XYZ file of N, CA and C in Angstrom:
603
model
N 0.834 -1.205 0.000
C 0.000 0.000 0.000
C 0.870 1.258 0.000
N 1.855 1.273 0.936
C 2.756 2.411 1.014
C 3.581 2.532 -0.259
N 3.979 1.349 -0.788
C 4.760 1.364 -2.018
C 3.976 1.939 -3.177
N 2.686 1.623 -3.260
C 1.842 2.153 -4.326
C 1.674 3.673 -4.182
N 1.539 4.105 -2.921
C 1.389 5.535 -2.685
C 2.637 6.291 -3.121
N 3.799 5.796 -2.741
C 5.055 6.460 -3.106
C 5.253 6.438 -4.617
N 4.901 5.296 -5.235
C 5.048 5.189 -6.686
C 4.148 6.192 -7.398
N 2.932 6.374 -6.867
C 2.014 7.335 -7.487
C 2.450 8.766 -7.219
N 2.882 9.035 -5.977
C 3.277 10.389 -5.596
C 4.500 10.865 -6.374
N 5.397 9.932 -6.676
C 6.613 10.320 -7.392
C 6.645 9.789 -8.818
N 5.464 9.454 -9.288
C 5.338 9.047 -10.676
C 4.764 10.184 -11.494
N 4.664 9.962 -12.789
C 4.123 10.974 -13.690
C 2.605 11.037 -13.552
N 1.974 12.208 -13.433
C 2.577 13.551 -13.458
C 2.742 14.180 -12.077
N 2.395 13.414 -11.007
C 2.384 13.990 -9.662
C 3.774 14.370 -9.171
N 4.803 13.779 -9.735
C 6.162 14.019 -9.255
C 6.532 15.496 -9.274
N 6.060 16.232 -10.281
C 6.379 17.664 -10.359
C 5.890 18.403 -9.112
N 4.644 18.115 -8.725
C 4.076 18.779 -7.561
C 4.615 18.202 -6.261
N 5.021 16.941 -6.273
C 5.604 16.339 -5.074
C 6.903 17.041 -4.701
N 7.695 17.357 -5.715
C 8.948 18.078 -5.458
C 8.653 19.454 -4.867
N 7.669 20.162 -5.453
C 7.284 21.473 -4.926
C 6.752 21.365 -3.501
N 5.995 20.302 -3.238
C 5.444 20.120 -1.896
C 6.552 19.882 -0.881
N 7.572 19.146 -1.280
C 8.714 18.925 -0.387
C 9.431 20.236 -0.092
N 9.547 21.083 -1.102
C 10.167 22.401 -0.899
C 9.338 23.231 0.075
N 8.011 23.188 -0.080
C 7.118 23.931 0.814
C 7.257 23.439 2.250
N 7.251 22.120 2.424
C 7.391 21.546 3.771
C 8.729 21.940 4.382
N 9.800 21.868 3.585
C 11.125 22.256 4.070
C 11.149 23.727 4.466
N 10.504 24.572 3.655
C 10.458 26.005 3.958
C 9.806 26.255 5.313
N 8.640 25.631 5.538
C 7.926 25.880 6.784
C 8.627 25.258 7.982
N 9.357 24.167 7.772
C 10.160 23.600 8.868
C 11.276 24.566 9.262
N 11.941 25.148 8.259
C 12.996 26.126 8.535
C 12.422 27.392 9.162
N 11.209 27.779 8.730
C 10.562 28.948 9.315
C 10.178 28.682 10.773
N 9.791 27.429 11.059
C 9.379 27.082 12.422
C 10.536 27.162 13.410
N 11.742 26.860 12.943
C 12.909 26.911 13.839
C 13.612 28.264 13.770
N 13.048 29.198 12.986
C 13.588 30.550 12.952
C 14.671 30.802 11.937
N 14.964 29.836 11.091
C 16.005 30.035 10.081
C 15.515 30.966 8.982
N 14.249 30.816 8.611
C 13.649 31.664 7.588
C 12.503 32.446 8.186
N 12.147 33.533 7.499
C 11.017 34.356 7.922
C 9.738 33.753 7.379
N 8.881 33.292 8.270
C 7.672 32.597 7.835
C 6.449 33.463 7.696
N 6.593 34.799 7.923
C 5.384 35.612 7.831
C 5.018 35.950 6.400
N 5.915 35.679 5.463
C 5.577 35.824 4.055
C 5.281 37.225 3.625
N 6.293 38.060 3.582
C 6.092 39.427 3.128
C 5.802 39.484 1.640
N 5.584 40.680 1.169
C 5.271 40.866 -0.243
C 6.505 40.623 -1.106
N 6.270 40.090 -2.266
C 7.335 39.863 -3.230
C 7.092 40.749 -4.431
N 8.082 41.549 -4.748
C 7.922 42.497 -5.837
C 7.510 41.840 -7.142
N 6.520 42.409 -7.829
C 6.084 41.903 -9.116
C 4.955 40.900 -9.035
N 4.671 40.353 -7.833
C 3.623 39.340 -7.705
C 2.313 39.907 -7.163
N 2.342 41.149 -6.663
C 1.131 41.705 -6.074
C -0.011 41.751 -7.085
N 0.297 42.166 -8.322
C -0.732 42.227 -9.353
C -1.262 40.861 -9.721
N -0.373 39.870 -9.744
C -0.794 38.498 -10.054
C -1.730 37.975 -8.974
N -1.354 38.207 -7.707
C -2.189 37.741 -6.601
C -3.554 38.422 -6.614
N -3.547 39.726 -6.941
C -4.824 40.446 -7.014
C -5.692 39.883 -8.129
N -5.060 39.540 -9.248
C -5.806 38.970 -10.364
C -6.399 37.614 -10.036
N -5.718 36.877 -9.177
C -6.221 35.563 -8.768
C -7.210 35.661 -7.620
N -7.367 36.861 -7.075
C -8.306 37.032 -5.974
C -7.765 36.603 -4.631
N -6.435 36.552 -4.496
C -5.830 36.116 -3.231
C -4.923 37.198 -2.666
N -5.138 38.463 -3.085
C -4.332 39.539 -2.529
C -4.675 39.728 -1.060
N -3.733 40.250 -0.306
C -3.932 40.421 1.127
C -3.443 39.245 1.929
N -3.027 38.170 1.243
C -2.481 36.982 1.897
C -1.012 36.887 1.502
N -0.113 36.616 2.458
C 1.311 36.522 2.118
C 1.570 35.547 0.974
N 2.533 35.894 0.145
C 2.841 35.085 -1.034
C 3.205 33.654 -0.639
N 3.982 33.506 0.425
C 4.403 32.158 0.834
C 3.212 31.292 1.227
N 2.211 31.909 1.866
C 1.013 31.160 2.249
C 0.225 30.773 1.011
N 0.079 31.708 0.069
C -0.654 31.420 -1.167
C 0.009 30.278 -1.928
N 1.314 30.368 -2.132
C 2.027 29.331 -2.883
C 1.962 27.984 -2.168
N 2.006 28.022 -0.842
C 1.925 26.767 -0.080
C 0.555 26.115 -0.244
N -0.508 26.923 -0.158
C -1.854 26.378 -0.303
C -2.100 25.864 -1.711
N -1.681 26.638 -2.719
C -1.868 26.201 -4.105
C -1.122 24.896 -4.342
N 0.101 24.809 -3.837
C 0.892 23.589 -4.022
C 0.237 22.392 -3.350
N -0.214 22.572 -2.102
C -0.820 21.456 -1.364
C -2.119 20.994 -2.016
N -3.001 21.932 -2.349
C -4.266 21.556 -2.974
C -4.037 20.924 -4.352
N -3.128 21.486 -5.112
C -2.838 20.946 -6.445
C -2.260 19.544 -6.338
N -1.412 19.329 -5.339
C -0.791 18.010 -5.162
C -1.859 16.949 -4.865
N -2.773 17.260 -3.947
C -3.838 16.301 -3.622
C -4.712 16.016 -4.836
N -5.041 17.075 -5.590
C -5.877 16.889 -6.778
C -5.149 16.066 -7.826
N -3.870 16.348 -8.009
C -3.091 15.605 -9.008
C -2.894 14.154 -8.578
N -2.715 13.945 -7.274
C -2.562 12.579 -6.766
C -3.821 11.766 -7.043
N -4.991 12.377 -6.796
C -6.241 11.686 -7.095
C -6.400 11.420 -8.571
N -6.034 12.408 -9.407
C -6.117 12.208 -10.847
C -5.162 11.131 -11.332
N -3.988 11.049 -10.715
C -3.010 10.025 -11.105
C -3.504 8.624 -10.772
N -4.200 8.517 -9.634
C -4.767 7.215 -9.257
C -5.785 6.770 -10.295
N -6.631 7.701 -10.723
C -7.612 7.377 -11.761
C -6.918 7.060 -13.078
N -5.869 7.835 -13.391
C -5.138 7.614 -14.638
C -4.487 6.248 -14.671
N -3.977 5.808 -13.522
C -3.324 4.499 -13.460
C -4.309 3.352 -13.626
N -5.594 3.634 -13.437
C -6.595 2.585 -13.582
C -6.917 2.275 -15.028
N -6.412 3.104 -15.955
C -6.656 2.867 -17.375
C -5.372 2.361 -18.037
N -5.549 1.481 -18.956
C -4.408 0.933 -19.691
C -4.217 1.756 -20.962
N -3.500 2.876 -20.810
C -3.303 3.785 -21.923
C -1.911 3.619 -22.516
N -1.801 3.938 -23.788
C -0.490 3.889 -24.422
C 0.387 5.003 -23.871
N 1.688 4.899 -24.051
C 2.619 5.890 -23.503
C 2.353 7.302 -24.003
N 2.181 7.519 -25.313
C 1.902 8.888 -25.775
C 0.616 9.446 -25.182
N -0.413 8.599 -25.095
C -1.688 9.062 -24.541
C -1.564 9.329 -23.048
N -0.760 8.532 -22.371
C -0.530 8.741 -20.942
C 0.128 10.088 -20.685
N 1.058 10.466 -21.554
C 1.747 11.754 -21.407
C 0.759 12.905 -21.583
N -0.083 12.796 -22.618
C -1.047 13.859 -22.893
C -2.071 13.972 -21.763
N -2.639 12.841 -21.372
C -3.640 12.861 -20.302
C -3.005 13.306 -18.990
N -1.758 12.928 -18.774
C -1.053 13.348 -17.563
C -0.896 14.850 -17.495
N -0.594 15.465 -18.627
C -0.492 16.930 -18.667
C -1.829 17.587 -18.358
N -2.899 16.998 -18.900
C -4.239 17.524 -18.613
C -4.543 17.420 -17.121
N -4.202 16.276 -16.522
C -4.425 16.080 -15.089
C -3.646 17.115 -14.284
N -2.405 17.380 -14.691
C -1.563 18.349 -13.995
C -2.155 19.756 -14.082
N -2.607 20.144 -15.274
C -3.193 21.472 -15.450
C -4.488 21.621 -14.667
N -5.326 20.588 -14.718
C -6.589 20.620 -13.966
C -6.304 20.713 -12.470
N -5.290 19.988 -12.013
C -4.930 20.015 -10.592
C -4.484 21.407 -10.169
N -3.729 22.083 -11.030
C -3.294 23.450 -10.717
C -4.487 24.399 -10.639
N -5.429 24.235 -11.562
C -6.632 25.069 -11.537
C -7.423 24.817 -10.259
N -7.555 23.551 -9.880
C -8.259 23.201 -8.643
C -7.548 23.821 -7.443
N -6.210 23.770 -7.457
C -5.443 24.354 -6.360
C -5.672 25.847 -6.229
N -5.709 26.548 -7.357
C -5.940 27.995 -7.331
C -7.357 28.299 -6.845
N -8.334 27.553 -7.335
C -9.730 27.798 -6.945
C -9.953 27.551 -5.458
N -9.388 26.464 -4.940
C -9.542 26.176 -3.515
C -8.818 27.217 -2.663
N -7.678 27.679 -3.152
C -6.949 28.727 -2.423
C -7.755 30.014 -2.398
N -8.435 30.320 -3.509
C -9.294 31.514 -3.544
C -10.415 31.404 -2.520
N -10.966 30.202 -2.362
C -12.043 30.009 -1.390
C -11.547 30.259 0.034
N -10.298 29.895 0.286
C -9.738 30.074 1.623
C -9.158 31.467 1.837
N -8.958 32.206 0.751
C -8.278 33.506 0.853
C -9.038 34.469 1.762
N -10.370 34.474 1.663
C -11.148 35.433 2.445
C -10.983 35.213 3.945
N -11.197 34.006 4.480
C -10.994 33.846 5.935
C -9.526 33.946 6.342
N -8.614 33.462 5.482
C -7.185 33.516 5.826
C -6.691 34.952 5.832
N -7.242 35.785 4.943
C -6.820 37.185 4.845
C -6.999 37.913 6.176
N -7.998 37.513 6.964
C -8.249 38.165 8.249
C -7.134 37.898 9.253
N -6.373 36.826 9.029
C -5.270 36.511 9.935
C -4.049 37.378 9.670
N -4.038 38.065 8.524
C -2.897 38.890 8.145
C -3.387 40.303 7.833
N -3.760 41.065 8.864
C -4.262 42.425 8.618
C -3.187 43.281 7.975
N -3.606 44.079 7.008
C -2.661 44.956 6.326
C -2.268 46.105 7.238
N -0.969 46.426 7.296
C -0.572 47.588 8.082
C -1.086 48.851 7.428
N -1.314 49.881 8.218
C -1.799 51.137 7.624
C -0.815 51.658 6.593
N -1.346 52.107 5.466
C -0.505 52.615 4.397
C 0.108 53.962 4.783
N 1.377 54.094 4.414
C 2.064 55.347 4.707
C 1.420 56.482 3.922
N 1.288 57.625 4.574
C 0.674 58.777 3.942
C 1.626 59.954 4.039
N 1.553 60.828 3.030
C 2.393 62.027 3.079
C 2.016 62.899 4.260
N 0.765 62.801 4.694
C 0.337 63.581 5.847
C 1.044 63.142 7.128
N 1.643 61.939 7.103
C 2.378 61.469 8.270
C 3.595 62.342 8.552
N 4.084 63.047 7.523
C 5.261 63.905 7.695
C 4.915 65.235 8.358
N 3.647 65.602 8.350
C 3.245 66.883 8.938
C 3.506 66.855 10.445
N 4.174 67.903 10.923
C 4.521 67.984 12.334
C 5.897 67.424 12.646
N 6.600 66.916 11.625
C 7.922 66.347 11.844
C 8.999 67.337 11.404
N 10.141 67.328 12.075
C 11.242 68.194 11.654
C 11.904 67.641 10.397
N 12.561 68.507 9.655
C 13.280 68.086 8.464
C 14.569 68.893 8.360
N 15.506 68.393 7.576
C 16.781 69.061 7.368
C 16.841 69.537 5.923
N 17.065 70.817 5.729
C 17.106 71.391 4.381
C 18.323 70.856 3.630
N 18.089 70.404 2.399
C 19.163 69.815 1.597
C 19.550 70.677 0.398
N 18.782 71.695 0.093
C 19.146 72.596 -1.005
C 19.773 73.861 -0.422
N 20.406 74.647 -1.280
C 21.085 75.851 -0.810
C 20.153 76.822 -0.129
N 18.910 76.823 -0.527
C 17.913 77.706 0.075
C 16.522 77.136 -0.165
N 15.548 77.665 0.542
C 14.144 77.293 0.354
C 13.359 78.566 0.129
N 12.630 78.612 -0.955
C 11.821 79.790 -1.275
C 10.359 79.372 -1.386
N 9.554 80.260 -1.919
C 8.144 79.951 -2.134
C 7.923 79.072 -3.358
N 8.986 78.849 -4.137
C 8.846 78.054 -5.364
C 9.885 76.947 -5.493
N 10.813 76.867 -4.542
C 11.901 75.901 -4.684
C 12.391 75.448 -3.315
N 12.837 74.173 -3.263
C 13.461 73.668 -2.047
C 13.255 72.173 -1.863
N 14.221 71.538 -1.208
C 14.129 70.127 -0.847
C 14.631 69.950 0.575
N 14.093 68.941 1.242
C 14.517 68.650 2.608
C 14.430 67.152 2.846
N 15.185 66.696 3.822
C 15.162 65.276 4.200
C 14.385 65.136 5.500
N 13.424 64.224 5.497
C 12.588 64.009 6.675
C 12.650 62.541 7.052
N 12.634 62.260 8.345
C 12.686 60.885 8.845
C 11.308 60.473 9.336
N 10.818 59.352 8.822
C 9.494 58.858 9.205
C 9.561 58.177 10.567
N 8.394 57.823 11.080
C 8.323 57.200 12.400
C 8.968 55.820 12.431
N 9.058 55.153 11.262
C 9.672 53.831 11.226
C 11.191 53.895 11.047
N 11.732 55.114 11.012
C 13.174 55.277 10.895
C 13.675 55.502 9.484
N 12.821 55.302 8.491
C 13.235 55.522 7.105
C 13.221 57.013 6.797
N 14.064 57.415 5.858
C 14.149 58.829 5.508
C 13.771 59.030 4.050
N 13.348 60.232 3.727
C 12.940 60.566 2.359
C 13.278 62.016 2.092
N 13.645 62.283 0.853
C 13.876 63.651 0.421
C 12.605 64.135 -0.255
N 12.059 65.243 0.252
C 10.771 65.734 -0.231
C 10.913 67.180 -0.714
N 9.955 67.571 -1.536
C 9.905 68.948 -2.008
C 9.298 69.825 -0.913
N 9.932 70.957 -0.633
C 9.431 71.851 0.406
C 9.391 73.291 -0.108
N 8.527 74.079 0.497
C 8.408 75.498 0.206
C 8.174 76.227 1.529
N 8.480 77.506 1.556
C 8.183 78.303 2.743
C 7.357 79.522 2.348
N 6.432 79.931 3.205
C 5.573 81.064 2.861
C 6.250 82.422 3.055
N 7.336 82.429 3.860
C 7.988 83.704 4.142
C 9.334 83.835 3.464
N 10.227 84.613 4.100
C 11.556 84.866 3.545
C 12.643 84.461 4.538
N 12.352 83.502 5.385
C 13.332 83.082 6.393
C 14.544 82.440 5.723
N 15.724 82.649 6.304
C 16.954 82.107 5.709
C 17.116 80.606 5.930
N 16.289 79.824 5.254
C 16.410 78.363 5.339
C 17.461 77.908 4.338
N 18.615 77.503 4.848
C 19.729 77.098 3.988
C 20.074 75.648 4.258
N 20.953 75.096 3.432
C 21.349 73.697 3.568
C 21.888 73.415 4.967
N 21.366 72.360 5.583
C 21.795 71.966 6.916
C 20.939 72.517 8.034
N 20.125 73.530 7.745
C 19.259 74.081 8.786
C 18.040 73.188 8.984
N 17.417 73.344 10.144
C 16.276 72.503 10.501
C 14.984 73.293 10.382
N 13.986 72.649 9.809
C 12.676 73.279 9.654
C 11.594 72.323 10.120
N 10.411 72.859 10.305
C 9.259 72.064 10.731
C 8.250 71.994 9.601
N 7.853 70.785 9.257
C 6.817 70.597 8.236
C 5.459 70.839 8.890
N 4.685 71.801 8.364
C 3.404 72.115 8.997
C 2.199 71.927 8.076
N 2.431 71.637 6.781
C 1.280 71.430 5.897
C 1.754 70.767 4.609
N 0.780 70.207 3.870
C 1.090 69.569 2.589
C 0.178 70.129 1.519
N 0.767 70.493 0.390
C 0.001 70.996 -0.749
C -0.170 69.865 -1.753
N -1.385 69.335 -1.825
C -1.641 68.205 -2.709
C -1.546 68.566 -4.179
N -1.914 69.773 -4.522
C -1.858 70.181 -5.927
C -0.411 70.325 -6.400
N 0.400 70.982 -5.600
C 1.799 71.174 -5.980
C 2.701 70.033 -5.573
N 2.176 69.113 -4.720
C 2.923 67.972 -4.224
C 4.205 68.413 -3.512
N 4.055 69.345 -2.578
C 5.183 69.767 -1.765
C 4.685 70.065 -0.352
N 5.651 70.160 0.570
C 5.345 70.444 1.968
C 5.694 71.894 2.296
N 4.858 72.498 3.129
C 5.167 73.818 3.655
C 5.998 73.660 4.921
N 7.058 74.444 5.023
C 7.928 74.355 6.189
C 8.130 75.741 6.789
N 8.522 75.724 8.057
C 8.842 76.948 8.774
C 10.096 76.697 9.589
N 10.887 77.723 9.892
C 12.101 77.538 10.679
C 11.807 76.890 12.021
N 12.649 75.941 12.391
C 12.506 75.277 13.676
C 13.509 75.834 14.684
N 14.643 76.277 14.163
C 15.689 76.825 15.009
C 15.252 78.210 15.485
N 15.162 78.453 16.792
C 14.712 79.759 17.269
C 15.666 80.896 16.926
N 16.897 80.567 16.550
C 17.841 81.608 16.190
C 17.603 82.148 14.788
N 16.755 81.423 13.964
C 16.502 81.898 12.605
C 15.493 83.048 12.620
């Protein structure tokens, strides 16, 4: 019985998904012991694909793991049925490919069904907003800041820094290296209004 199971699991066409399933199991074992990060952050370039499949909001590693597991079970069942027919080798190859493709489709569909409840386990962090910079100090990076020109570097609450466009409403001597306070954002011009922070200015 065990021998038949192993032969089917590592036979055509299930072997392709069996290898992927082993990789998935190995990944989660390494994640469990802390070697890898198991929370499954976003992977560049796949967000649009996940959204198209209806599984956005779920970490990529979780999506790929579920698709692989569901596809493997579906392909294993299809392989058992395929082995019950006495087909010629060329026909076995063709039907095997069909079984593999159908199994992948089943895996994606079942993953989509689970995406909604699973998505609740991974709440999206609040999206960064330019308004988050309002009230924060910044360091002027251009030679001067006027009503039409200027750049400054501001540090966000998470420690990351960004160079942003800034303007000042007055004529204060805001020069490179001086500190200013961001007090407003102009959405039309896409720049921040700043005022001197140093009391000596």
